[in-house]
mmCIF file of C-alpha atoms in Angstrom:
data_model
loop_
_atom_site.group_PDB
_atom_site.id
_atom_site.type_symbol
_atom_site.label_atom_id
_atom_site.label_comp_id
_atom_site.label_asym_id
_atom_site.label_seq_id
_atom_site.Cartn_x
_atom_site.Cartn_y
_atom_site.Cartn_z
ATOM 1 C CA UNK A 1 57.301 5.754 195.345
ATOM 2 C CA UNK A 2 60.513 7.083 193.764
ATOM 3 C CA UNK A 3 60.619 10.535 191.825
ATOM 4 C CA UNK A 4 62.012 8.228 188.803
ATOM 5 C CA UNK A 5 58.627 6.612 187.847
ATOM 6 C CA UNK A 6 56.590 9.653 187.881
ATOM 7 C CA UNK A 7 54.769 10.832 184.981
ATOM 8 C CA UNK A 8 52.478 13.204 185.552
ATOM 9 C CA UNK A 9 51.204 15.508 188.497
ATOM 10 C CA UNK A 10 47.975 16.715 189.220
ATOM 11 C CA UNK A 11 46.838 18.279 192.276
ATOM 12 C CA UNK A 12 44.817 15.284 193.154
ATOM 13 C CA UNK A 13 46.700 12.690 190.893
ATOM 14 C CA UNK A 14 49.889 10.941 189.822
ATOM 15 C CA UNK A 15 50.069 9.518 186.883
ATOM 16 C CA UNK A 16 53.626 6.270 187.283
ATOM 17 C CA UNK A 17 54.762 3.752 185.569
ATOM 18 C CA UNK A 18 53.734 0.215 186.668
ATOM 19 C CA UNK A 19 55.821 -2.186 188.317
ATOM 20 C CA UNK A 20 56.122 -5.763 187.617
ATOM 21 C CA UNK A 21 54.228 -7.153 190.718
ATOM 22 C CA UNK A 22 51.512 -4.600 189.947
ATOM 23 C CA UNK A 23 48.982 -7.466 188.402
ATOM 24 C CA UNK A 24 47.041 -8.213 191.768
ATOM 25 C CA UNK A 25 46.338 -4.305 191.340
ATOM 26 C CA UNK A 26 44.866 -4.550 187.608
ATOM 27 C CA UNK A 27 42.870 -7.447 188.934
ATOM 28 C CA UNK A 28 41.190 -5.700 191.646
ATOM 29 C CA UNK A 29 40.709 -2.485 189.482
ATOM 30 C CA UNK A 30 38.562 -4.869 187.133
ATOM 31 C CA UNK A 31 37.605 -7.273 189.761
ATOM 32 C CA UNK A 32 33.505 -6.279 189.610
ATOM 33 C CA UNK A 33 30.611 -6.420 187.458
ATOM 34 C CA UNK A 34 30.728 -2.812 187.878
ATOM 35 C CA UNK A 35 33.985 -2.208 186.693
ATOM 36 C CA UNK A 36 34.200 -3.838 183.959
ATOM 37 C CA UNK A 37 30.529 -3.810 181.944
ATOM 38 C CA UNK A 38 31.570 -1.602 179.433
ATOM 39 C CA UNK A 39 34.617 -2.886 178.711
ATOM 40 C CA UNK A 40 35.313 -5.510 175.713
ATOM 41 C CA UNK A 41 34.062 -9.157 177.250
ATOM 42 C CA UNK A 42 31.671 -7.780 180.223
ATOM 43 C CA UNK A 43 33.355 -9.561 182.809
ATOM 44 C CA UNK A 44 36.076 -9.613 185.766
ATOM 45 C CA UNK A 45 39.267 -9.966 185.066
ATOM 46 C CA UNK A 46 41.349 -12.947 185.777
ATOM 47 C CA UNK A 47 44.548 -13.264 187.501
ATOM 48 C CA UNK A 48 46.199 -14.368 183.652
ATOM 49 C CA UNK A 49 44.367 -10.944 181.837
ATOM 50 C CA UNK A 50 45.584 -8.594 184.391
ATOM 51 C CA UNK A 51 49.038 -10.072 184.125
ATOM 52 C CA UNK A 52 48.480 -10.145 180.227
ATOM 53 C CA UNK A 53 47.475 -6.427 180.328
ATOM 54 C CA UNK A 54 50.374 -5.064 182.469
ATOM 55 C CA UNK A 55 53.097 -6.510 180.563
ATOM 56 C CA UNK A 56 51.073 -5.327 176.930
ATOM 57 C CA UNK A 57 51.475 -1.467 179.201
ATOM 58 C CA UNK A 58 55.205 -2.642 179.776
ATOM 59 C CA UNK A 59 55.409 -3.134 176.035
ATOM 60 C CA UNK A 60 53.483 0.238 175.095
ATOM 61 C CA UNK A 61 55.482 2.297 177.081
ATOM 62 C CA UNK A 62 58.972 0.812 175.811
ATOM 63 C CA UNK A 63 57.623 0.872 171.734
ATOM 64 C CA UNK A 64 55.645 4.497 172.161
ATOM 65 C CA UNK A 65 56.813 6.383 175.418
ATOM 66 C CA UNK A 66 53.520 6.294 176.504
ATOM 67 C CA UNK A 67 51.065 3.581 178.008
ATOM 68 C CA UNK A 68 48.191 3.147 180.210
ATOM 69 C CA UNK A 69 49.458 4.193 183.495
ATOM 70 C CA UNK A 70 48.764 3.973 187.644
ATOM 71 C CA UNK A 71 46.751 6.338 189.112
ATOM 72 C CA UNK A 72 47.714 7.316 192.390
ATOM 73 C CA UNK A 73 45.480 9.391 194.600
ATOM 74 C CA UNK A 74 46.928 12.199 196.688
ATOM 75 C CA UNK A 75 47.433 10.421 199.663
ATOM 76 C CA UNK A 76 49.111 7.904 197.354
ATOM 77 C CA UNK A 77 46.528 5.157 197.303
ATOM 78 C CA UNK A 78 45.998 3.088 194.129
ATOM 79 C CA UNK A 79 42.769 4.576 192.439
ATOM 80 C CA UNK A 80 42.797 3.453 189.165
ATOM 81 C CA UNK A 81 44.745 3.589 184.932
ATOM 82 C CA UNK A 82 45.108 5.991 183.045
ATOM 83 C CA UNK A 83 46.651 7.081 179.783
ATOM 84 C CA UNK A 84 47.137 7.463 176.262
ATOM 85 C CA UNK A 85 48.635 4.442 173.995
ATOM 86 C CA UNK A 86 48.534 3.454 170.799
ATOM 87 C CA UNK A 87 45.789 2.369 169.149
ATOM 88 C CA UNK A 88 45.994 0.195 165.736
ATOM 89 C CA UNK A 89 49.265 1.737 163.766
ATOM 90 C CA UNK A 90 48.355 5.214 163.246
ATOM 91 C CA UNK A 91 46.075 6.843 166.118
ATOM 92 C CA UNK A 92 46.561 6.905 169.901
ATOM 93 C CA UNK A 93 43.765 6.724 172.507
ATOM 94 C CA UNK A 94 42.760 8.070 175.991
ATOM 95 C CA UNK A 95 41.337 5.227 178.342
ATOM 96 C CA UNK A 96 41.023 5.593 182.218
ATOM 97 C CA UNK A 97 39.420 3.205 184.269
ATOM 98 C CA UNK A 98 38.976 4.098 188.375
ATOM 99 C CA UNK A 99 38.192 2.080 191.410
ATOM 100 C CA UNK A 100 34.409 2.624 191.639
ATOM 101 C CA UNK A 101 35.127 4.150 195.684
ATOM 102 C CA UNK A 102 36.879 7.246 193.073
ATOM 103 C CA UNK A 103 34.210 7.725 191.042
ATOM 104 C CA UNK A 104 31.622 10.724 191.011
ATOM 105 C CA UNK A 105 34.712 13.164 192.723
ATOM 106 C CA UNK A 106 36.024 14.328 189.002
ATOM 107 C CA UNK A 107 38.855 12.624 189.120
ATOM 108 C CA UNK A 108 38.655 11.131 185.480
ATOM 109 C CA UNK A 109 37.795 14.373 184.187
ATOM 110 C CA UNK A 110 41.062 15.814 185.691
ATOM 111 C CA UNK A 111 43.107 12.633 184.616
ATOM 112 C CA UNK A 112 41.784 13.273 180.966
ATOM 113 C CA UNK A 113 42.474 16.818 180.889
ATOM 114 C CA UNK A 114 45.808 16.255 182.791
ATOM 115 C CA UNK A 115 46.813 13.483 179.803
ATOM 116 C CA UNK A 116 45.661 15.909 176.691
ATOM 117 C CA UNK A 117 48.050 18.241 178.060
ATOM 118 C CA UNK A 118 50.727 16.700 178.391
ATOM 119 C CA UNK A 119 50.274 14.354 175.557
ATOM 120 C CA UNK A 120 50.303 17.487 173.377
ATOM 121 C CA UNK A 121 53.131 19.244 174.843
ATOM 122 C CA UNK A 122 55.525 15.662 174.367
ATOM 123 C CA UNK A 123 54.124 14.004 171.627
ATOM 124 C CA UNK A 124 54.452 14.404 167.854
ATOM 125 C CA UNK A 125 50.823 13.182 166.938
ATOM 126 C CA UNK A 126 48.439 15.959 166.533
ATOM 127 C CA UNK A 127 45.518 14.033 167.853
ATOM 128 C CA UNK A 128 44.087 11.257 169.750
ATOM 129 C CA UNK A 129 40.740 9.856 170.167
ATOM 130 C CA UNK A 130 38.817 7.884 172.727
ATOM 131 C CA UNK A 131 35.223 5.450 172.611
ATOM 132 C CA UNK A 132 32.742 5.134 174.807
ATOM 133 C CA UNK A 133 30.481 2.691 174.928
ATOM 134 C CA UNK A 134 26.953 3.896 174.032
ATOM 135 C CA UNK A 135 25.313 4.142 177.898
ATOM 136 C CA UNK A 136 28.810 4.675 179.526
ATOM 137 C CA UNK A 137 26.997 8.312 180.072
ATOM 138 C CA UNK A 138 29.677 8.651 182.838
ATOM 139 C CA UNK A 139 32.352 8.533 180.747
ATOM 140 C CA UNK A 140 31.096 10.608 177.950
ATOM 141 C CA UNK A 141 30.664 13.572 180.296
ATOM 142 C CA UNK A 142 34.648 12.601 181.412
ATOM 143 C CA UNK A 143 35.271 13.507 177.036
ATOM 144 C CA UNK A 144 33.827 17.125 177.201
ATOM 145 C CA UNK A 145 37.551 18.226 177.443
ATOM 146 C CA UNK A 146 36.931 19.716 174.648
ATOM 147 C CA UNK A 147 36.899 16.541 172.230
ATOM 148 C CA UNK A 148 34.105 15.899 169.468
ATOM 149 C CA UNK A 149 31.696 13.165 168.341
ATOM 150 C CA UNK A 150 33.636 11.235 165.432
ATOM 151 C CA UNK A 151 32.217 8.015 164.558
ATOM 152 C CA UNK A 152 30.623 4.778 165.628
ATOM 153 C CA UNK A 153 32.981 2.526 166.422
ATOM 154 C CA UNK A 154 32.968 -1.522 166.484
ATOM 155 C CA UNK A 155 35.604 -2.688 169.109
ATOM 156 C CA UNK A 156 36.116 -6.677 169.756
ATOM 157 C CA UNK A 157 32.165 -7.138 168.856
ATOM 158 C CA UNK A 158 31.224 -3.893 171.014
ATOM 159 C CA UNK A 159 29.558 -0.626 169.404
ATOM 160 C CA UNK A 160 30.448 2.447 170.769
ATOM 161 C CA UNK A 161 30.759 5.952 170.117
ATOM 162 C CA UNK A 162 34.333 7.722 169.149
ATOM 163 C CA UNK A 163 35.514 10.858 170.474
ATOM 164 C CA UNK A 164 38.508 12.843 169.109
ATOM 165 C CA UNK A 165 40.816 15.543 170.145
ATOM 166 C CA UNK A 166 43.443 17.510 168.326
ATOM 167 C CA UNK A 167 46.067 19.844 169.242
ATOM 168 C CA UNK A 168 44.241 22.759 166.990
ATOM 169 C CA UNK A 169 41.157 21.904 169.372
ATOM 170 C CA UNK A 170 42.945 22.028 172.405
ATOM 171 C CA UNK A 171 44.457 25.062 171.724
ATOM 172 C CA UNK A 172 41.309 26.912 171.386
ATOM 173 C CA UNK A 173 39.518 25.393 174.152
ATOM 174 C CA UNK A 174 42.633 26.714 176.192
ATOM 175 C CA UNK A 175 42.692 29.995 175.159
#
């Protein structure tokens, strides 16, 4: 992996850009029943959605400097997305999704943290939010970076719960 594509460092994670042949890796991340039941639709991802997804990251990242991006673990093995990208025209949101042999070892919670950082040191919006679903109780203990209950939410037919985070917060939970 060149220097060029890195994003962000962790001392577990890096946070790259995508490459174009990176579909088959999308695919397997939501491959499972696992994996994907609390996302919109319930179900694996096809070969045509993955591809569909990466280039809408592509897109992201060209319109708003910022996407959904690989997750690489330390040793540099593909564990997962994560990022923050826009979400309708005025608000940006935090999503991560890991390889389920990644999860219980913190390493969304560091992503998450890792991303408010940084999103608030290089971006110009003051806050973003994130959903869960409602018994994603995983997840929702991944958003106690600080961020607050906001709203129920109503995403492609699914309820959930929505969490936000602004800078103001993030400075005080930082201090």
């Amino acid at each position: 992996m060149s220097d060029e594509s890195l994003i962000l460092r962790t001392s577990r994670l890096r946070f790259v850009m995508w490459n174009e042949g990176d579909a088959p890796l999308v695919q397997r991340l939501h491959s499972t029943a696992a994996t994907t039941r609390y996302l919109a639709g319930s179900a694996p991802w096809s070969p045509e959605k993955a591809a569909e997804r990466l280039r809408g990251w592509f897109e992201e990242q060209a319109r708003d400097g910022t996407t959904k991006y690989k997750l690489l673990g330390e040793d540099g093995r593909f564990i997962g997305r994560a990022g923050i990208s826009r979400f309708g025209s005025e608000q940006f949101e935090l999503g991560y999704s890991l390889i389920e042999e990644a999860w219980g070892k913190g390493l969304a919670t560091e992503a998450a943290r890792a991303l408010a950082d940084w999103f608030f040191e290089s971006r110009p919006a003051s806050a973003f939010i994130a959903f869960t679903h409602p018994e994603n109780v995983a997840s929702q203990r991944v958003l106690k970076i600080g961020m607050r209950e906001r709203a129920p939410i109503l995403i492609d037919g699914v309820s959930g719960t929505a969490f936000e985070l602004t800078a103001a917060m993030r400075s005080g939970s930082n201090s």
